[in-house]
mmCIF file of the C-alpha atoms, coordinates in Angstrom:
data_MODEL
# 
_entry.id   MODEL 
# 
loop_
_atom_site.group_PDB 
_atom_site.id 
_atom_site.type_symbol 
_atom_site.label_atom_id 
_atom_site.label_alt_id 
_atom_site.label_comp_id 
_atom_site.label_asym_id 
_atom_site.label_entity_id 
_atom_site.label_seq_id 
_atom_site.pdbx_PDB_ins_code 
_atom_site.Cartn_x 
_atom_site.Cartn_y 
_atom_site.Cartn_z 
_atom_site.occupancy 
_atom_site.B_iso_or_equiv 
_atom_site.pdbx_formal_charge 
_atom_site.auth_seq_id 
_atom_site.auth_comp_id 
_atom_site.auth_asym_id 
_atom_site.auth_atom_id 
_atom_site.pdbx_PDB_model_num 
ATOM 1  C CA . MET A 1 1  ? 11.422 -3.616  33.957 1.00 0.00 ? 1  MET A CA 1 
ATOM 2  C CA . ALA A 1 2  ? 8.284  -1.382  34.813 1.00 0.00 ? 2  ALA A CA 1 
ATOM 3  C CA . ASN A 1 3  ? 4.654  -2.173  33.902 1.00 0.00 ? 3  ASN A CA 1 
ATOM 4  C CA . ILE A 1 4  ? 3.186  -0.499  31.054 1.00 0.00 ? 4  ILE A CA 1 
ATOM 5  C CA . THR A 1 5  ? -0.659 0.542   31.095 1.00 0.00 ? 5  THR A CA 1 
ATOM 6  C CA . ILE A 1 6  ? -2.000 1.276   27.678 1.00 0.00 ? 6  ILE A CA 1 
ATOM 7  C CA . LYS A 1 7  ? -5.579 1.792   26.200 1.00 0.00 ? 7  LYS A CA 1 
ATOM 8  C CA . ARG A 1 8  ? -6.496 -0.165  23.246 1.00 0.00 ? 8  ARG A CA 1 
ATOM 9  C CA . GLY A 1 9  ? -5.906 1.891   19.675 1.00 0.00 ? 9  GLY A CA 1 
ATOM 10 C CA . ASP A 1 10 ? -4.084 4.625   21.377 1.00 0.00 ? 10 ASP A CA 1 
ATOM 11 C CA . THR A 1 11 ? -0.781 6.012   20.634 1.00 0.00 ? 11 THR A CA 1 
ATOM 12 C CA . TYR A 1 12 ? 2.027  6.254   22.920 1.00 0.00 ? 12 TYR A CA 1 
ATOM 13 C CA . ASN A 1 13 ? 5.527  7.819   22.870 1.00 0.00 ? 13 ASN A CA 1 
ATOM 14 C CA . TYR A 1 14 ? 7.973  6.414   25.358 1.00 0.00 ? 14 TYR A CA 1 
ATOM 15 C CA . ASN A 1 15 ? 11.655 6.877   25.703 1.00 0.00 ? 15 ASN A CA 1 
ATOM 16 C CA . ILE A 1 16 ? 13.965 4.219   26.876 1.00 0.00 ? 16 ILE A CA 1 
ATOM 17 C CA . ASN A 1 17 ? 17.219 5.370   28.587 1.00 0.00 ? 17 ASN A CA 1 
ATOM 18 C CA . ILE A 1 18 ? 20.624 3.375   28.160 1.00 0.00 ? 18 ILE A CA 1 
ATOM 19 C CA . LYS A 1 19 ? 22.778 4.358   30.953 1.00 0.00 ? 19 LYS A CA 1 
ATOM 20 C CA . ASP A 1 20 ? 25.761 2.723   32.591 1.00 0.00 ? 20 ASP A CA 1 
ATOM 21 C CA . ASN A 1 21 ? 26.332 1.488   36.266 1.00 0.00 ? 21 ASN A CA 1 
ATOM 22 C CA . ASP A 1 22 ? 26.866 5.246   37.357 1.00 0.00 ? 22 ASP A CA 1 
ATOM 23 C CA . GLY A 1 23 ? 23.790 6.542   35.783 1.00 0.00 ? 23 GLY A CA 1 
ATOM 24 C CA . VAL A 1 24 ? 25.566 8.451   32.856 1.00 0.00 ? 24 VAL A CA 1 
ATOM 25 C CA . ALA A 1 25 ? 23.683 8.082   29.530 1.00 0.00 ? 25 ALA A CA 1 
ATOM 26 C CA . ILE A 1 26 ? 25.553 5.837   26.729 1.00 0.00 ? 26 ILE A CA 1 
ATOM 27 C CA . ASN A 1 27 ? 26.174 6.878   23.448 1.00 0.00 ? 27 ASN A CA 1 
ATOM 28 C CA . THR A 1 28 ? 24.252 4.170   21.471 1.00 0.00 ? 28 THR A CA 1 
ATOM 29 C CA . THR A 1 29 ? 24.925 5.299   18.068 1.00 0.00 ? 29 THR A CA 1 
ATOM 30 C CA . GLY A 1 30 ? 25.358 2.062   15.759 1.00 0.00 ? 30 GLY A CA 1 
ATOM 31 C CA . TRP A 1 31 ? 23.421 -0.116  18.184 1.00 0.00 ? 31 TRP A CA 1 
ATOM 32 C CA . THR A 1 32 ? 20.111 -1.838  17.584 1.00 0.00 ? 32 THR A CA 1 
ATOM 33 C CA . ILE A 1 33 ? 17.429 -2.208  20.049 1.00 0.00 ? 33 ILE A CA 1 
ATOM 34 C CA . TRP A 1 34 ? 14.466 -4.834  19.585 1.00 0.00 ? 34 TRP A CA 1 
ATOM 35 C CA . PHE A 1 35 ? 11.074 -4.197  21.594 1.00 0.00 ? 35 PHE A CA 1 
ATOM 36 C CA . THR A 1 36 ? 8.542  -7.002  21.502 1.00 0.00 ? 36 THR A CA 1 
ATOM 37 C CA . VAL A 1 37 ? 5.239  -7.798  23.003 1.00 0.00 ? 37 VAL A CA 1 
ATOM 38 C CA . ARG A 1 38 ? 3.891  -11.195 23.087 1.00 0.00 ? 38 ARG A CA 1 
ATOM 39 C CA . LYS A 1 39 ? 0.506  -12.356 24.935 1.00 0.00 ? 39 LYS A CA 1 
ATOM 40 C CA . HIS A 1 40 ? 2.539  -15.342 26.530 1.00 0.00 ? 40 HIS A CA 1 
ATOM 41 C CA . LEU A 1 41 ? 5.932  -15.669 28.678 1.00 0.00 ? 41 LEU A CA 1 
ATOM 42 C CA . ALA A 1 42 ? 7.937  -17.707 26.301 1.00 0.00 ? 42 ALA A CA 1 
ATOM 43 C CA . SER A 1 43 ? 9.517  -19.974 29.320 1.00 0.00 ? 43 SER A CA 1 
ATOM 44 C CA . ASN A 1 44 ? 11.366 -22.584 27.719 1.00 0.00 ? 44 ASN A CA 1 
ATOM 45 C CA . ILE A 1 45 ? 10.307 -22.200 24.233 1.00 0.00 ? 45 ILE A CA 1 
ATOM 46 C CA . ILE A 1 46 ? 12.273 -20.581 21.660 1.00 0.00 ? 46 ILE A CA 1 
ATOM 47 C CA . VAL A 1 47 ? 10.143 -17.932 20.076 1.00 0.00 ? 47 VAL A CA 1 
ATOM 48 C CA . SER A 1 48 ? 10.700 -15.952 16.899 1.00 0.00 ? 48 SER A CA 1 
ATOM 49 C CA . ASP A 1 49 ? 9.830  -12.211 16.317 1.00 0.00 ? 49 ASP A CA 1 
ATOM 50 C CA . THR A 1 50 ? 7.238  -13.605 14.117 1.00 0.00 ? 50 THR A CA 1 
ATOM 51 C CA . ASP A 1 51 ? 5.223  -14.676 17.115 1.00 0.00 ? 51 ASP A CA 1 
ATOM 52 C CA . ALA A 1 52 ? 5.109  -11.295 18.639 1.00 0.00 ? 52 ALA A CA 1 
ATOM 53 C CA . LEU A 1 53 ? 2.197  -9.051  18.773 1.00 0.00 ? 53 LEU A CA 1 
ATOM 54 C CA . ILE A 1 54 ? 4.510  -5.896  18.349 1.00 0.00 ? 54 ILE A CA 1 
ATOM 55 C CA . ALA A 1 55 ? 8.366  -6.026  16.973 1.00 0.00 ? 55 ALA A CA 1 
ATOM 56 C CA . LYS A 1 56 ? 9.851  -2.886  16.769 1.00 0.00 ? 56 LYS A CA 1 
ATOM 57 C CA . GLU A 1 57 ? 13.570 -2.439  15.657 1.00 0.00 ? 57 GLU A CA 1 
ATOM 58 C CA . ILE A 1 58 ? 14.961 0.751   16.653 1.00 0.00 ? 58 ILE A CA 1 
ATOM 59 C CA . SER A 1 59 ? 18.559 2.465   15.871 1.00 0.00 ? 59 SER A CA 1 
ATOM 60 C CA . GLY A 1 60 ? 20.338 3.871   18.822 1.00 0.00 ? 60 GLY A CA 1 
ATOM 61 C CA . THR A 1 61 ? 21.057 7.474   19.359 1.00 0.00 ? 61 THR A CA 1 
ATOM 62 C CA . SER A 1 62 ? 24.153 9.527   20.630 1.00 0.00 ? 62 SER A CA 1 
ATOM 63 C CA . THR A 1 63 ? 22.054 10.486  23.383 1.00 0.00 ? 63 THR A CA 1 
ATOM 64 C CA . GLY A 1 64 ? 21.384 7.036   24.773 1.00 0.00 ? 64 GLY A CA 1 
ATOM 65 C CA . ILE A 1 65 ? 17.468 7.975   24.722 1.00 0.00 ? 65 ILE A CA 1 
ATOM 66 C CA . ILE A 1 66 ? 15.621 5.468   22.305 1.00 0.00 ? 66 ILE A CA 1 
ATOM 67 C CA . PRO A 1 67 ? 12.529 6.998   21.089 1.00 0.00 ? 67 PRO A CA 1 
ATOM 68 C CA . LEU A 1 68 ? 9.529  3.894   21.123 1.00 0.00 ? 68 LEU A CA 1 
ATOM 69 C CA . VAL A 1 69 ? 6.427  4.912   19.471 1.00 0.00 ? 69 VAL A CA 1 
ATOM 70 C CA . LEU A 1 70 ? 3.596  2.708   19.658 1.00 0.00 ? 70 LEU A CA 1 
ATOM 71 C CA . SER A 1 71 ? 0.791  3.386   16.853 1.00 0.00 ? 71 SER A CA 1 
ATOM 72 C CA . SER A 1 72 ? -2.698 3.184   17.195 1.00 0.00 ? 72 SER A CA 1 
ATOM 73 C CA . THR A 1 73 ? -2.103 0.054   15.189 1.00 0.00 ? 73 THR A CA 1 
ATOM 74 C CA . ASP A 1 74 ? 0.363  -1.362  17.324 1.00 0.00 ? 74 ASP A CA 1 
ATOM 75 C CA . THR A 1 75 ? -2.101 -0.885  20.211 1.00 0.00 ? 75 THR A CA 1 
ATOM 76 C CA . ASP A 1 76 ? -4.661 -2.478  18.658 1.00 0.00 ? 76 ASP A CA 1 
ATOM 77 C CA . LEU A 1 77 ? -4.202 -5.674  20.674 1.00 0.00 ? 77 LEU A CA 1 
ATOM 78 C CA . PRO A 1 78 ? -6.576 -8.376  22.334 1.00 0.00 ? 78 PRO A CA 1 
ATOM 79 C CA . VAL A 1 79 ? -7.762 -6.929  26.024 1.00 0.00 ? 79 VAL A CA 1 
ATOM 80 C CA . GLY A 1 80 ? -5.913 -8.475  28.687 1.00 0.00 ? 80 GLY A CA 1 
ATOM 81 C CA . SER A 1 81 ? -2.134 -8.725  30.032 1.00 0.00 ? 81 SER A CA 1 
ATOM 82 C CA . HIS A 1 82 ? 1.018  -8.767  27.533 1.00 0.00 ? 82 HIS A CA 1 
ATOM 83 C CA . TYR A 1 83 ? 4.527  -9.386  28.323 1.00 0.00 ? 83 TYR A CA 1 
ATOM 84 C CA . TYR A 1 84 ? 7.192  -6.894  26.459 1.00 0.00 ? 84 TYR A CA 1 
ATOM 85 C CA . ASP A 1 85 ? 11.219 -7.553  26.246 1.00 0.00 ? 85 ASP A CA 1 
ATOM 86 C CA . ILE A 1 86 ? 13.740 -5.149  25.325 1.00 0.00 ? 86 ILE A CA 1 
ATOM 87 C CA . GLN A 1 87 ? 17.154 -6.405  23.968 1.00 0.00 ? 87 GLN A CA 1 
ATOM 88 C CA . VAL A 1 88 ? 20.091 -4.529  22.954 1.00 0.00 ? 88 VAL A CA 1 
ATOM 89 C CA . LYS A 1 89 ? 22.775 -5.335  20.694 1.00 0.00 ? 89 LYS A CA 1 
ATOM 90 C CA . ASN A 1 90 ? 25.983 -2.820  20.802 1.00 0.00 ? 90 ASN A CA 1 
ATOM 91 C CA . SER A 1 91 ? 28.195 -2.168  17.469 1.00 0.00 ? 91 SER A CA 1 
ATOM 92 C CA . ASN A 1 92 ? 30.412 -5.009  18.529 1.00 0.00 ? 92 ASN A CA 1 
ATOM 93 C CA . GLY A 1 93 ? 27.485 -7.451  18.460 1.00 0.00 ? 93 GLY A CA 1 
ATOM 94 C CA . ILE A 1 94 ? 27.394 -7.699  22.276 1.00 0.00 ? 94 ILE A CA 1 
ATOM 95 C CA . HIS A 1 95 ? 24.398 -7.896  24.168 1.00 0.00 ? 95 HIS A CA 1 
# 
């Protein structure tokens, strides 16, 4: 995964591209994508999304391009390094 650099209090629009092994976009209609940001990595600890500084649940699209919008409220975080995670669940419940 790539690093994301943001300025506190700014709004950002990103696209998450879901592709198969050949680089072809996947129709993600009916899928759920979760994006979370935390202050610390959750190595051996089970962490719920209630611990996340940012938690977004996004619906899939027919193009496989998932819009991620981080509002100025979302990015009003303590200064420092944070860790993000993206999880995908398809319509059959498979990650």
